[in-house]
Structures are given as structure tokens and as C-alpha cells.
């Protein structure tokens, strides 16, 4: 199958789940990048703020020293501080009113002393920076005026740069790790779904190739959507398989149950043909032939009626129908027939409202079929009890006899078309009566129940409380 | 009687025509709906037998057209469609009876006779007499040779259908449909049993039987 081969050879990226998880991964990555960028910016701002505060605090301390102890003390302090510059990490400069350098480890900075801001100054812009550390590329500077003298202090941005770099690195690594974990998780989850989808798809492929008995592997405990879909598909397949099985059964039955009488007919005709020379064909011969044709036609009609009813076209003709009157009328008709066969029909009604929505002709046929079954399949002396009872769950019509009954394991089978119990093979009937009863009941939304009347058979039609609404 | 047969299957049409001619009727035969319509309007037929499925104008449309033209000739539908819906549709179109293929000629003949001489029901006709049998349709009283015959309501209905169709052949199917409203073929001898019971009351105690079996066709009530 080239169709299937191409389906299986598709790359991993074409599978729905992987595509989806990649899409989500990309979106997740973009959002993370934005978040991380803002986190980085906030961190940088905080570090700079901290550096600036530090410089200002130190200047405030120096200023208070000056106010207490005067210029000479200030000059001495700056001189001492200038010596502890920490490998040119800290820079100091004290200038007097005339701009003369009084103390410090640098000669000048390129900005006005009255500035209140912390400024970033590159190393090249600083005059007289002698101690040289290539890592110190730029300095944060702050200046403060003290009675015309100006104190500049600076600190290299090396530390803050390192901190910011570390934060940035941490965020970046964290972000990438998150992204990768997210993608892997996504692909794995997707893969699971993918595998289950594949399973369903593979099962359906098999079904489309004719293996209707194939089922999707799914456990009953699986409550996920995929599990539900799998179970639904299995249920559908089961229904379809049952229908196909039924169709096959019908074809076989038709072949058997119609070909056999056609064969009998043919034999009768051939017998008459070959006997023509010896004797006259009698009217009885021909009547027998016509009876055989009628029997074949009856089976055909019953089959057609069943299939017509199965397509549920008849609800359009549903009317209000009084089951009590119907049952009494039909019992009245069959009482005489039963008496001829030494059987008795008893009729019991409990309740007041027996009106159902239905087709009177079909319901008559349903009830008549049940009575006829009891009359034809039970021995003389049988009592046939008909009961029509208004129950909480709807009207219940039962036909019960004390005849031989049906084994419980045959209940389902006797509803099948053409199915006949071994002992009734020789009696009249075509094995379609109960099938017809079943479809008529179903059409009326009623349930057909077979049960043991101990002894005998009880067949009940349980109409539902909900009226069957007519199809519009 | 003049009978029009509209049927495209010539074998069936010939079979019916031959049967009616043997019974002494005058038969016209056409194979399509349009000709059937024209013929029906130009001639005064006593009854029409129309196939449901015809080339061109189909049976249902033909019956509607005929009725639409004000023609009240009794019409019997022949059809291979035997759903009750099909029957209802056929009768709604204006046909008077409906017969499903395959059918026995005796069935068709009996139904045609019932259509042909359907007497206009006179409201005042409440008492019917067949030989020495008197049936009071209002009081549901049956007398024969001055004796009162006690009938169950169902038995009376059967007898009533017979007396209303005195002299006609009534088939099993006609009895099932018209007396008991059974539109299916029972597997038990419902008809035979009830006829037998009616005979026991109406015929048996008396010298001459009134209910006759018509072999291969059905039953007939006549003196």
C-alpha cells in the first residue's frame, strides 16, 4: 500500500503533536526572552543605584569630617584614602576654589564640579590616572562641593559590571534551561498523544482494509479524551460489525428460507411435467403450487415489512391509540380461534389510561402475532393470560402462557429473523413473527421482554412513559 | 360492465383482461398514464384498474388528475409497493381500493365487483333481507324463519358485512380488512373459525345454507 507507506515515512516534524509542542515552545521562548530582558534591566538599574548611593554616602561622611575638622584634615584624609585605592578601584580628588589639586590619586575629571549626578566616565577621560589595571575600563564618579573645595570620588564599574553580568548570565542560563525543559516536556506529552492517535489511525486503517473486527487498544480506566474517543470508535465498530453480521445473516437466511421453498416449487412443477403423460394435472396439484407461491410471497412481504419498519418511516402516521380497546378487540377475534384449539385466553386490565401514540394497524399486528404464537406453539389446554397494566414506568402489555416456554438462552435468538426453535420447525410459521414484533415495539419506543412464566413463556411489551413524538 | 386497465406490464394486463372478458366484461387496455387519462375522460367506464408505477404520468398522478377532472369512476390501484404508507397514499390520491402484487385474479375480481355495484347507501334502509334471513342494522337483531338468532357483536359485524354485500364474493383479505381491521395475513385460521361459528348459528339450524364457500376465492352470502 503506497498510501500507507508515505503516511509512515513522514518526518517527526510533520506529526501534529511535535508541531504543536514546537509552536508552543517558540511562543514560550519569546515570552521568556521578554521577561528575562526586563529582569536584566531592573537588576542593572538596581546595581547602578546602589553604586551611586554608596558614592554619595561616602561623600556625606567626608563632608561631615570637613565641617568638624576643617580643610587640612580633609586634605589629609583624601591623601590617605588615595593610597588605599584597591588596585585603582577607588579614585579620589580634592580641588580648592582655584582649581588647584590639593590631594588625590588623579589630576582631574572632565565634568563640572557642581554636578549632582553620578556619572560614568571612561578611563581615557580621566587625567592623571597612573595605576593601571586593564580590567578597569570605566568609573562611576560623584562630586560634592564643600565651601568652594570640591571632592570627587570614583569607583570602577568593574564590580557592578561583574554583578550585572552574573545576573544576566544566570537569567540567560535559567531561561534556556526552562525553554529546553518546556520543549522536552511538550514533545513527550505530544508524543504520548501522537502514539495514541497513531494507534487509532492504524486500527481504522485496518478496518478500512476490511478487518472490521479490529478494535482500538484502550483501557476502560483511561478517562482522557483520547480514551473516550477510542472507546467511542470501538462502540461504533461493534455496532457496524453487528449490522454487517445481521446483513450477512439475512442474506444467508434469504438464500436458505427462500431458495428452499423455490426448490420445492420447482420440484412440484417438474413432477407435474414428467407425470403429464401418465395422468391429468388436477386442480389440487395447481392449488398446491399456488399455495407454495403464496408462502414465498408471504416471506417476502414479511421481510420487506420488517426492513421498512426498521427504517422508521412510519412515525409520521402515529396517532393516539387506545390499547385497551385494541387488546379487547383482538382478544375477541382470537378467543374463538383459541377455543377451537382447546386453549383459553384470559384478559386483565389494570389502570385507567391506556392511550399511547402509535400506529393502530401495526400495534394490532404486534399483539395478534403474540397471541398467534401462544396459540400455535402451545399444546391443547394451555391458558393464555393477557394483561394490560398501567405502571409507573409506562403501559405494560404481556402475553403469558403455561406452555412449554423457551429456554432462557434462546430469548435473543428467537427475535432474529427466520430463527425457529427445533421443536417448531415442523409447525407453521416462517420465523419472522417475533422479529416483526420486535421492530414494531422498537418503532414505538417500547421494550420487548421475554421471560420465564414458570412454566411457559411471558412476552411483555413495555411502553415508555415518554410519548413517542412523531418525526417532523 | 366497461373496465379500463392501465398497466404497462403487458403480461399482467393481458391476464387481467382475459379474466374480466371471461366474466363477460368489456375491457379497454392502455400501457401508460397519459393515454389512460385521456381514455378515462372520453369514455364512461364502470371501473378502472390502475397500476401504481407507470411510464410518464404515474398511477397516483393519473388518479389525482382523473378525480381533479370531476370523474368519479371507481378506481382500484395495483401495486408492488405494499407498505401501509403506500396504501394510505394511494387511497388519499382518490383510489377506492388497493391491491398488492402478486394477487389472485379471484381477489381482484371480488374487489372489482364490490366497487362496481356498491349501492348508494340509503339512510332509511335499516333492514336487509336475504331469503328468509332478516337483519335489522339499527337494533342489531337477526331473524330467520321467524326465529331470533343471538349473535355476539363481532359475529353481527361479520354478518352485516355479508348482507351489505349480498351475492358478492368476499375474499379472506376483504373480510380481514373490513370486518376486523386486520391489515396483515394471520397465521391462524381466524377467518375460517369465525365463518364456521357464524354458519353454526345462521345456517346450521336451517334447511338451506346462505353462506357459501367459493372455492379458491372466498365466501358469498346469497339465497
PDB file of N, CA and C in Angstrom, chain A residues 275-369:
ATOM      1  N   UNK A 275     -45.033 -36.126 -15.110  1.00  0.00           N
ATOM      2  CA  UNK A 275     -46.172 -37.023 -14.941  1.00  0.00           C
ATOM      3  C   UNK A 275     -47.283 -36.740 -15.931  1.00  0.00           C
ATOM      4  N   UNK A 276     -47.109 -35.723 -16.778  1.00  0.00           N
ATOM      5  CA  UNK A 276     -48.170 -35.291 -17.690  1.00  0.00           C
ATOM      6  C   UNK A 276     -48.720 -36.425 -18.555  1.00  0.00           C
ATOM      7  N   UNK A 277     -47.780 -37.298 -18.990  1.00  0.00           N
ATOM      8  CA  UNK A 277     -48.198 -38.353 -19.921  1.00  0.00           C
ATOM      9  C   UNK A 277     -49.048 -39.399 -19.214  1.00  0.00           C
ATOM     10  N   UNK A 278     -48.760 -39.602 -17.944  1.00  0.00           N
ATOM     11  CA  UNK A 278     -49.437 -40.681 -17.237  1.00  0.00           C
ATOM     12  C   UNK A 278     -50.806 -40.272 -16.706  1.00  0.00           C
ATOM     13  N   UNK A 279     -50.903 -39.037 -16.240  1.00  0.00           N
ATOM     14  CA  UNK A 279     -52.180 -38.661 -15.619  1.00  0.00           C
ATOM     15  C   UNK A 279     -52.468 -37.181 -15.842  1.00  0.00           C
ATOM     16  N   UNK A 280     -53.665 -36.821 -15.562  1.00  0.00           N
ATOM     17  CA  UNK A 280     -54.107 -35.441 -15.714  1.00  0.00           C
ATOM     18  C   UNK A 280     -53.584 -34.610 -14.538  1.00  0.00           C
ATOM     19  N   UNK A 281     -53.161 -33.390 -14.828  1.00  0.00           N
ATOM     20  CA  UNK A 281     -52.819 -32.487 -13.732  1.00  0.00           C
ATOM     21  C   UNK A 281     -54.128 -32.039 -13.096  1.00  0.00           C
ATOM     22  N   UNK A 282     -54.233 -32.231 -11.780  1.00  0.00           N
ATOM     23  CA  UNK A 282     -55.511 -31.920 -11.141  1.00  0.00           C
ATOM     24  C   UNK A 282     -55.508 -30.501 -10.580  1.00  0.00           C
ATOM     25  N   UNK A 283     -56.690 -30.066 -10.276  1.00  0.00           N
ATOM     26  CA  UNK A 283     -56.850 -28.745  -9.679  1.00  0.00           C
ATOM     27  C   UNK A 283     -56.152 -28.693  -8.325  1.00  0.00           C
ATOM     28  N   UNK A 284     -56.122 -29.848  -7.631  1.00  0.00           N
ATOM     29  CA  UNK A 284     -55.430 -29.915  -6.340  1.00  0.00           C
ATOM     30  C   UNK A 284     -53.936 -29.671  -6.508  1.00  0.00           C
ATOM     31  N   UNK A 285     -53.364 -30.256  -7.568  1.00  0.00           N
ATOM     32  CA  UNK A 285     -51.940 -30.043  -7.862  1.00  0.00           C
ATOM     33  C   UNK A 285     -51.657 -28.550  -7.970  1.00  0.00           C
ATOM     34  N   UNK A 286     -52.506 -27.893  -8.772  1.00  0.00           N
ATOM     35  CA  UNK A 286     -52.285 -26.475  -9.028  1.00  0.00           C
ATOM     36  C   UNK A 286     -52.497 -25.644  -7.773  1.00  0.00           C
ATOM     37  N   UNK A 287     -53.475 -26.037  -6.986  1.00  0.00           N
ATOM     38  CA  UNK A 287     -53.715 -25.310  -5.739  1.00  0.00           C
ATOM     39  C   UNK A 287     -52.497 -25.389  -4.823  1.00  0.00           C
ATOM     40  N   UNK A 288     -51.883 -26.577  -4.821  1.00  0.00           N
ATOM     41  CA  UNK A 288     -50.666 -26.769  -4.025  1.00  0.00           C
ATOM     42  C   UNK A 288     -49.563 -25.834  -4.502  1.00  0.00           C
ATOM     43  N   UNK A 289     -49.433 -25.732  -5.830  1.00  0.00           N
ATOM     44  CA  UNK A 289     -48.421 -24.854  -6.419  1.00  0.00           C
ATOM     45  C   UNK A 289     -48.673 -23.409  -6.000  1.00  0.00           C
ATOM     46  N   UNK A 290     -49.944 -22.979  -6.123  1.00  0.00           N
ATOM     47  CA  UNK A 290     -50.292 -21.596  -5.780  1.00  0.00           C
ATOM     48  C   UNK A 290     -50.013 -21.340  -4.299  1.00  0.00           C
ATOM     49  N   UNK A 291     -50.321 -22.331  -3.460  1.00  0.00           N
ATOM     50  CA  UNK A 291     -50.069 -22.182  -2.025  1.00  0.00           C
ATOM     51  C   UNK A 291     -48.577 -21.981  -1.771  1.00  0.00           C
ATOM     52  N   UNK A 292     -47.757 -22.711  -2.517  1.00  0.00           N
ATOM     53  CA  UNK A 292     -46.301 -22.563  -2.347  1.00  0.00           C
ATOM     54  C   UNK A 292     -45.858 -21.163  -2.762  1.00  0.00           C
ATOM     55  N   UNK A 293     -46.410 -20.680  -3.861  1.00  0.00           N
ATOM     56  CA  UNK A 293     -46.057 -19.328  -4.314  1.00  0.00           C
ATOM     57  C   UNK A 293     -46.490 -18.301  -3.264  1.00  0.00           C
ATOM     58  N   UNK A 294     -47.697 -18.510  -2.726  1.00  0.00           N
ATOM     59  CA  UNK A 294     -48.199 -17.588  -1.707  1.00  0.00           C
ATOM     60  C   UNK A 294     -47.289 -17.579  -0.486  1.00  0.00           C
ATOM     61  N   UNK A 295     -46.788 -18.754  -0.118  1.00  0.00           N
ATOM     62  CA  UNK A 295     -45.916 -18.853   1.057  1.00  0.00           C
ATOM     63  C   UNK A 295     -44.623 -18.067   0.814  1.00  0.00           C
ATOM     64  N   UNK A 296     -44.052 -18.223  -0.391  1.00  0.00           N
ATOM     65  CA  UNK A 296     -42.831 -17.479  -0.746  1.00  0.00           C
ATOM     66  C   UNK A 296     -43.111 -15.979  -0.682  1.00  0.00           C
ATOM     67  N   UNK A 297     -44.275 -15.609  -1.229  1.00  0.00           N
ATOM     68  CA  UNK A 297     -44.642 -14.198  -1.220  1.00  0.00           C
ATOM     69  C   UNK A 297     -44.829 -13.670   0.195  1.00  0.00           C
ATOM     70  N   UNK A 298     -45.389 -14.520   1.072  1.00  0.00           N
ATOM     71  CA  UNK A 298     -45.616 -14.097   2.457  1.00  0.00           C
ATOM     72  C   UNK A 298     -44.286 -13.799   3.145  1.00  0.00           C
ATOM     73  N   UNK A 299     -43.285 -14.658   2.895  1.00  0.00           N
ATOM     74  CA  UNK A 299     -41.965 -14.448   3.498  1.00  0.00           C
ATOM     75  C   UNK A 299     -41.370 -13.132   2.979  1.00  0.00           C
ATOM     76  N   UNK A 300     -41.508 -12.934   1.665  1.00  0.00           N
ATOM     77  CA  UNK A 300     -41.011 -11.700   1.054  1.00  0.00           C
ATOM     78  C   UNK A 300     -41.658 -10.477   1.688  1.00  0.00           C
ATOM     79  N   UNK A 301     -42.990 -10.536   1.796  1.00  0.00           N
ATOM     80  CA  UNK A 301     -43.728  -9.393   2.340  1.00  0.00           C
ATOM     81  C   UNK A 301     -43.296  -9.107   3.769  1.00  0.00           C
ATOM     82  N   UNK A 302     -43.148 -10.189   4.559  1.00  0.00           N
ATOM     83  CA  UNK A 302     -42.765 -10.008   5.957  1.00  0.00           C
ATOM     84  C   UNK A 302     -41.379  -9.375   6.046  1.00  0.00           C
ATOM     85  N   UNK A 303     -40.446  -9.858   5.213  1.00  0.00           N
ATOM     86  CA  UNK A 303     -39.087  -9.302   5.208  1.00  0.00           C
ATOM     87  C   UNK A 303     -39.103  -7.831   4.820  1.00  0.00           C
ATOM     88  N   UNK A 304     -39.889  -7.521   3.774  1.00  0.00           N
ATOM     89  CA  UNK A 304     -39.975  -6.134   3.319  1.00  0.00           C
ATOM     90  C   UNK A 304     -40.574  -5.251   4.394  1.00  0.00           C
ATOM     91  N   UNK A 305     -41.609  -5.782   5.067  1.00  0.00           N
ATOM     92  CA  UNK A 305     -42.264  -5.024   6.119  1.00  0.00           C
ATOM     93  C   UNK A 305     -41.267  -4.730   7.252  1.00  0.00           C
ATOM     94  N   UNK A 306     -40.491  -5.744   7.626  1.00  0.00           N
ATOM     95  CA  UNK A 306     -39.522  -5.566   8.700  1.00  0.00           C
ATOM     96  C   UNK A 306     -38.488  -4.507   8.320  1.00  0.00           C
ATOM     97  N   UNK A 307     -37.976  -4.602   7.092  1.00  0.00           N
ATOM     98  CA  UNK A 307     -36.937  -3.636   6.723  1.00  0.00           C
ATOM     99  C   UNK A 307     -37.522  -2.239   6.582  1.00  0.00           C
ATOM    100  N   UNK A 308     -38.778  -2.165   6.136  1.00  0.00           N
ATOM    101  CA  UNK A 308     -39.444  -0.856   6.035  1.00  0.00           C
ATOM    102  C   UNK A 308     -39.598  -0.244   7.428  1.00  0.00           C
ATOM    103  N   UNK A 309     -39.988  -1.087   8.396  1.00  0.00           N
ATOM    104  CA  UNK A 309     -40.185  -0.583   9.757  1.00  0.00           C
ATOM    105  C   UNK A 309     -38.859  -0.219  10.403  1.00  0.00           C
ATOM    106  N   UNK A 310     -37.811  -0.965  10.056  1.00  0.00           N
ATOM    107  CA  UNK A 310     -36.502  -0.668  10.636  1.00  0.00           C
ATOM    108  C   UNK A 310     -36.013   0.702  10.212  1.00  0.00           C
ATOM    109  N   UNK A 311     -36.443   1.147   9.031  1.00  0.00           N
ATOM    110  CA  UNK A 311     -36.004   2.468   8.580  1.00  0.00           C
ATOM    111  C   UNK A 311     -36.834   3.574   9.245  1.00  0.00           C
ATOM    112  N   UNK A 312     -37.777   3.169  10.099  1.00  0.00           N
ATOM    113  CA  UNK A 312     -38.538   4.114  10.932  1.00  0.00           C
ATOM    114  C   UNK A 312     -39.197   5.230  10.145  1.00  0.00           C
ATOM    115  N   UNK A 313     -39.877   4.859   9.070  1.00  0.00           N
ATOM    116  CA  UNK A 313     -40.566   5.897   8.308  1.00  0.00           C
ATOM    117  C   UNK A 313     -42.004   6.067   8.779  1.00  0.00           C
ATOM    118  N   UNK A 314     -42.425   5.184   9.685  1.00  0.00           N
ATOM    119  CA  UNK A 314     -43.856   5.148   9.963  1.00  0.00           C
ATOM    120  C   UNK A 314     -44.318   6.096  11.060  1.00  0.00           C
ATOM    121  N   UNK A 315     -43.377   6.676  11.794  1.00  0.00           N
ATOM    122  CA  UNK A 315     -43.804   7.508  12.920  1.00  0.00           C
ATOM    123  C   UNK A 315     -44.653   8.684  12.472  1.00  0.00           C
ATOM    124  N   UNK A 316     -44.517   9.060  11.205  1.00  0.00           N
ATOM    125  CA  UNK A 316     -45.306  10.174  10.689  1.00  0.00           C
ATOM    126  C   UNK A 316     -46.800   9.874  10.766  1.00  0.00           C
ATOM    127  N   UNK A 317     -47.146   8.573  10.837  1.00  0.00           N
ATOM    128  CA  UNK A 317     -48.569   8.230  10.865  1.00  0.00           C
ATOM    129  C   UNK A 317     -49.049   7.878  12.260  1.00  0.00           C
ATOM    130  N   UNK A 318     -48.277   8.222  13.261  1.00  0.00           N
ATOM    131  CA  UNK A 318     -48.664   7.910  14.638  1.00  0.00           C
ATOM    132  C   UNK A 318     -49.859   8.760  15.068  1.00  0.00           C
ATOM    133  N   UNK A 319     -50.793   8.089  15.711  1.00  0.00           N
ATOM    134  CA  UNK A 319     -51.974   8.767  16.253  1.00  0.00           C
ATOM    135  C   UNK A 319     -52.171   8.260  17.671  1.00  0.00           C
ATOM    136  N   UNK A 320     -53.041   8.948  18.394  1.00  0.00           N
ATOM    137  CA  UNK A 320     -53.416   8.434  19.707  1.00  0.00           C
ATOM    138  C   UNK A 320     -54.158   7.120  19.532  1.00  0.00           C
ATOM    139  N   UNK A 321     -53.788   6.146  20.342  1.00  0.00           N
ATOM    140  CA  UNK A 321     -54.302   4.814  20.100  1.00  0.00           C
ATOM    141  C   UNK A 321     -54.635   4.187  21.458  1.00  0.00           C
ATOM    142  N   UNK A 322     -55.898   3.772  21.652  1.00  0.00           N
ATOM    143  CA  UNK A 322     -56.305   3.199  22.930  1.00  0.00           C
ATOM    144  C   UNK A 322     -55.983   1.705  22.945  1.00  0.00           C
ATOM    145  N   UNK A 323     -54.962   1.353  23.711  1.00  0.00           N
ATOM    146  CA  UNK A 323     -54.519  -0.043  23.751  1.00  0.00           C
ATOM    147  C   UNK A 323     -55.573  -0.961  24.368  1.00  0.00           C
ATOM    148  N   UNK A 324     -56.373  -0.420  25.291  1.00  0.00           N
ATOM    149  CA  UNK A 324     -57.377  -1.265  25.953  1.00  0.00           C
ATOM    150  C   UNK A 324     -58.402  -1.742  24.922  1.00  0.00           C
ATOM    151  N   UNK A 325     -58.911  -0.793  24.118  1.00  0.00           N
ATOM    152  CA  UNK A 325     -59.893  -1.154  23.094  1.00  0.00           C
ATOM    153  C   UNK A 325     -59.269  -2.112  22.089  1.00  0.00           C
ATOM    154  N   UNK A 326     -58.020  -1.815  21.718  1.00  0.00           N
ATOM    155  CA  UNK A 326     -57.314  -2.643  20.737  1.00  0.00           C
ATOM    156  C   UNK A 326     -57.173  -4.075  21.254  1.00  0.00           C
ATOM    157  N   UNK A 327     -56.687  -4.188  22.507  1.00  0.00           N
ATOM    158  CA  UNK A 327     -56.468  -5.517  23.087  1.00  0.00           C
ATOM    159  C   UNK A 327     -57.789  -6.274  23.197  1.00  0.00           C
ATOM    160  N   UNK A 328     -58.847  -5.592  23.643  1.00  0.00           N
ATOM    161  CA  UNK A 328     -60.141  -6.269  23.783  1.00  0.00           C
ATOM    162  C   UNK A 328     -60.671  -6.747  22.438  1.00  0.00           C
ATOM    163  N   UNK A 329     -60.528  -5.889  21.415  1.00  0.00           N
ATOM    164  CA  UNK A 329     -60.984  -6.271  20.071  1.00  0.00           C
ATOM    165  C   UNK A 329     -60.254  -7.502  19.563  1.00  0.00           C
ATOM    166  N   UNK A 330     -58.908  -7.460  19.689  1.00  0.00           N
ATOM    167  CA  UNK A 330     -58.110  -8.551  19.131  1.00  0.00           C
ATOM    168  C   UNK A 330     -58.346  -9.842  19.921  1.00  0.00           C
ATOM    169  N   UNK A 331     -58.438  -9.731  21.253  1.00  0.00           N
ATOM    170  CA  UNK A 331     -58.719 -10.919  22.068  1.00  0.00           C
ATOM    171  C   UNK A 331     -60.065 -11.509  21.641  1.00  0.00           C
ATOM    172  N   UNK A 332     -61.026 -10.620  21.401  1.00  0.00           N
ATOM    173  CA  UNK A 332     -62.345 -11.045  20.969  1.00  0.00           C
ATOM    174  C   UNK A 332     -62.259 -11.872  19.686  1.00  0.00           C
ATOM    175  N   UNK A 333     -61.416 -11.418  18.756  1.00  0.00           N
ATOM    176  CA  UNK A 333     -61.266 -12.131  17.490  1.00  0.00           C
ATOM    177  C   UNK A 333     -60.607 -13.485  17.718  1.00  0.00           C
ATOM    178  N   UNK A 334     -59.552 -13.515  18.572  1.00  0.00           N
ATOM    179  CA  UNK A 334     -58.767 -14.750  18.712  1.00  0.00           C
ATOM    180  C   UNK A 334     -59.331 -15.730  19.732  1.00  0.00           C
ATOM    181  N   UNK A 335     -60.256 -15.267  20.569  1.00  0.00           N
ATOM    182  CA  UNK A 335     -60.859 -16.159  21.558  1.00  0.00           C
ATOM    183  C   UNK A 335     -61.449 -17.386  20.855  1.00  0.00           C
ATOM    184  N   UNK A 336     -62.150 -17.127  19.756  1.00  0.00           N
ATOM    185  CA  UNK A 336     -62.791 -18.208  19.009  1.00  0.00           C
ATOM    186  C   UNK A 336     -61.746 -19.171  18.461  1.00  0.00           C
ATOM    187  N   UNK A 337     -60.635 -18.581  17.914  1.00  0.00           N
ATOM    188  CA  UNK A 337     -59.577 -19.417  17.337  1.00  0.00           C
ATOM    189  C   UNK A 337     -58.960 -20.282  18.431  1.00  0.00           C
ATOM    190  N   UNK A 338     -58.719 -19.666  19.614  1.00  0.00           N
ATOM    191  CA  UNK A 338     -58.115 -20.390  20.729  1.00  0.00           C
ATOM    192  C   UNK A 338     -59.034 -21.513  21.189  1.00  0.00           C
ATOM    193  N   UNK A 339     -60.304 -21.220  21.262  1.00  0.00           N
ATOM    194  CA  UNK A 339     -61.258 -22.243  21.718  1.00  0.00           C
ATOM    195  C   UNK A 339     -61.269 -23.448  20.796  1.00  0.00           C
ATOM    196  N   UNK A 340     -61.165 -23.188  19.481  1.00  0.00           N
ATOM    197  CA  UNK A 340     -61.119 -24.292  18.513  1.00  0.00           C
ATOM    198  C   UNK A 340     -59.941 -25.205  18.820  1.00  0.00           C
ATOM    199  N   UNK A 341     -58.865 -24.618  19.374  1.00  0.00           N
ATOM    200  CA  UNK A 341     -57.650 -25.398  19.658  1.00  0.00           C
ATOM    201  C   UNK A 341     -57.582 -25.793  21.134  1.00  0.00           C
ATOM    202  N   UNK A 342     -58.699 -25.726  21.806  1.00  0.00           N
ATOM    203  CA  UNK A 342     -58.798 -26.064  23.239  1.00  0.00           C
ATOM    204  C   UNK A 342     -57.820 -25.248  24.093  1.00  0.00           C
ATOM    205  N   UNK A 343     -57.759 -23.944  23.790  1.00  0.00           N
ATOM    206  CA  UNK A 343     -56.948 -23.058  24.617  1.00  0.00           C
ATOM    207  C   UNK A 343     -57.847 -21.917  25.086  1.00  0.00           C
ATOM    208  N   UNK A 344     -57.453 -21.308  26.177  1.00  0.00           N
ATOM    209  CA  UNK A 344     -58.290 -20.240  26.711  1.00  0.00           C
ATOM    210  C   UNK A 344     -57.478 -18.947  26.799  1.00  0.00           C
ATOM    211  N   UNK A 345     -58.106 -17.851  26.390  1.00  0.00           N
ATOM    212  CA  UNK A 345     -57.441 -16.555  26.552  1.00  0.00           C
ATOM    213  C   UNK A 345     -58.153 -15.801  27.662  1.00  0.00           C
ATOM    214  N   UNK A 346     -57.388 -15.335  28.654  1.00  0.00           N
ATOM    215  CA  UNK A 346     -57.965 -14.503  29.717  1.00  0.00           C
ATOM    216  C   UNK A 346     -57.354 -13.121  29.607  1.00  0.00           C
ATOM    217  N   UNK A 347     -58.187 -12.145  29.867  1.00  0.00           N
ATOM    218  CA  UNK A 347     -57.776 -10.774  29.620  1.00  0.00           C
ATOM    219  C   UNK A 347     -57.939  -9.944  30.886  1.00  0.00           C
ATOM    220  N   UNK A 348     -56.876  -9.256  31.283  1.00  0.00           N
ATOM    221  CA  UNK A 348     -56.914  -8.478  32.517  1.00  0.00           C
ATOM    222  C   UNK A 348     -56.377  -7.066  32.253  1.00  0.00           C
ATOM    223  N   UNK A 349     -57.132  -6.063  32.695  1.00  0.00           N
ATOM    224  CA  UNK A 349     -56.675  -4.680  32.541  1.00  0.00           C
ATOM    225  C   UNK A 349     -56.596  -4.016  33.901  1.00  0.00           C
ATOM    226  N   UNK A 350     -55.454  -3.443  34.236  1.00  0.00           N
ATOM    227  CA  UNK A 350     -55.354  -2.695  35.495  1.00  0.00           C
ATOM    228  C   UNK A 350     -54.868  -1.290  35.169  1.00  0.00           C
ATOM    229  N   UNK A 351     -55.700  -0.309  35.507  1.00  0.00           N
ATOM    230  CA  UNK A 351     -55.336   1.074  35.214  1.00  0.00           C
ATOM    231  C   UNK A 351     -56.490   1.780  34.539  1.00  0.00           C
ATOM    232  N   UNK A 352     -56.267   3.039  34.178  1.00  0.00           N
ATOM    233  CA  UNK A 352     -57.369   3.794  33.586  1.00  0.00           C
ATOM    234  C   UNK A 352     -57.014   4.379  32.228  1.00  0.00           C
ATOM    235  N   UNK A 353     -55.739   4.717  32.050  1.00  0.00           N
ATOM    236  CA  UNK A 353     -55.372   5.394  30.805  1.00  0.00           C
ATOM    237  C   UNK A 353     -54.433   4.510  29.992  1.00  0.00           C
ATOM    238  N   UNK A 354     -54.920   4.008  28.881  1.00  0.00           N
ATOM    239  CA  UNK A 354     -54.096   3.106  28.072  1.00  0.00           C
ATOM    240  C   UNK A 354     -53.826   3.698  26.693  1.00  0.00           C
ATOM    241  N   UNK A 355     -53.837   5.012  26.617  1.00  0.00           N
ATOM    242  CA  UNK A 355     -53.639   5.640  25.308  1.00  0.00           C
ATOM    243  C   UNK A 355     -52.141   5.828  25.055  1.00  0.00           C
ATOM    244  N   UNK A 356     -51.690   5.318  23.914  1.00  0.00           N
ATOM    245  CA  UNK A 356     -50.300   5.537  23.513  1.00  0.00           C
ATOM    246  C   UNK A 356     -50.308   6.190  22.136  1.00  0.00           C
ATOM    247  N   UNK A 357     -49.178   6.800  21.805  1.00  0.00           N
ATOM    248  CA  UNK A 357     -49.048   7.337  20.460  1.00  0.00           C
ATOM    249  C   UNK A 357     -48.492   6.228  19.587  1.00  0.00           C
ATOM    250  N   UNK A 358     -49.209   5.885  18.556  1.00  0.00           N
ATOM    251  CA  UNK A 358     -48.717   4.776  17.749  1.00  0.00           C
ATOM    252  C   UNK A 358     -49.521   4.545  16.489  1.00  0.00           C
ATOM    253  N   UNK A 359     -49.203   3.462  15.820  1.00  0.00           N
ATOM    254  CA  UNK A 359     -49.875   3.074  14.587  1.00  0.00           C
ATOM    255  C   UNK A 359     -50.787   1.902  14.914  1.00  0.00           C
ATOM    256  N   UNK A 360     -52.079   2.129  14.795  1.00  0.00           N
ATOM    257  CA  UNK A 360     -53.055   1.129  15.235  1.00  0.00           C
ATOM    258  C   UNK A 360     -52.895  -0.190  14.474  1.00  0.00           C
ATOM    259  N   UNK A 361     -52.692  -0.092  13.167  1.00  0.00           N
ATOM    260  CA  UNK A 361     -52.560  -1.324  12.383  1.00  0.00           C
ATOM    261  C   UNK A 361     -51.364  -2.142  12.837  1.00  0.00           C
ATOM    262  N   UNK A 362     -50.245  -1.447  13.078  1.00  0.00           N
ATOM    263  CA  UNK A 362     -49.026  -2.163  13.479  1.00  0.00           C
ATOM    264  C   UNK A 362     -49.159  -2.743  14.875  1.00  0.00           C
ATOM    265  N   UNK A 363     -49.762  -1.965  15.794  1.00  0.00           N
ATOM    266  CA  UNK A 363     -49.920  -2.468  17.164  1.00  0.00           C
ATOM    267  C   UNK A 363     -50.863  -3.668  17.178  1.00  0.00           C
ATOM    268  N   UNK A 364     -51.884  -3.621  16.315  1.00  0.00           N
ATOM    269  CA  UNK A 364     -52.788  -4.768  16.195  1.00  0.00           C
ATOM    270  C   UNK A 364     -52.002  -5.991  15.734  1.00  0.00           C
ATOM    271  N   UNK A 365     -51.145  -5.768  14.742  1.00  0.00           N
ATOM    272  CA  UNK A 365     -50.352  -6.879  14.222  1.00  0.00           C
ATOM    273  C   UNK A 365     -49.406  -7.424  15.290  1.00  0.00           C
ATOM    274  N   UNK A 366     -48.806  -6.510  16.063  1.00  0.00           N
ATOM    275  CA  UNK A 366     -47.896  -6.919  17.138  1.00  0.00           C
ATOM    276  C   UNK A 366     -48.624  -7.834  18.124  1.00  0.00           C
ATOM    277  N   UNK A 367     -49.764  -7.366  18.605  1.00  0.00           N
ATOM    278  CA  UNK A 367     -50.495  -8.125  19.619  1.00  0.00           C
ATOM    279  C   UNK A 367     -51.023  -9.437  19.030  1.00  0.00           C
ATOM    280  N   UNK A 368     -51.537  -9.368  17.792  1.00  0.00           N
ATOM    281  CA  UNK A 368     -52.061 -10.578  17.143  1.00  0.00           C
ATOM    282  C   UNK A 368     -50.947 -11.611  16.987  1.00  0.00           C
ATOM    283  N   UNK A 369     -49.739 -11.147  16.626  1.00  0.00           N
ATOM    284  CA  UNK A 369     -48.610 -12.075  16.477  1.00  0.00           C
ATOM    285  C   UNK A 369     -48.302 -12.785  17.788  1.00  0.00           C
TER     286      UNK A 369
END
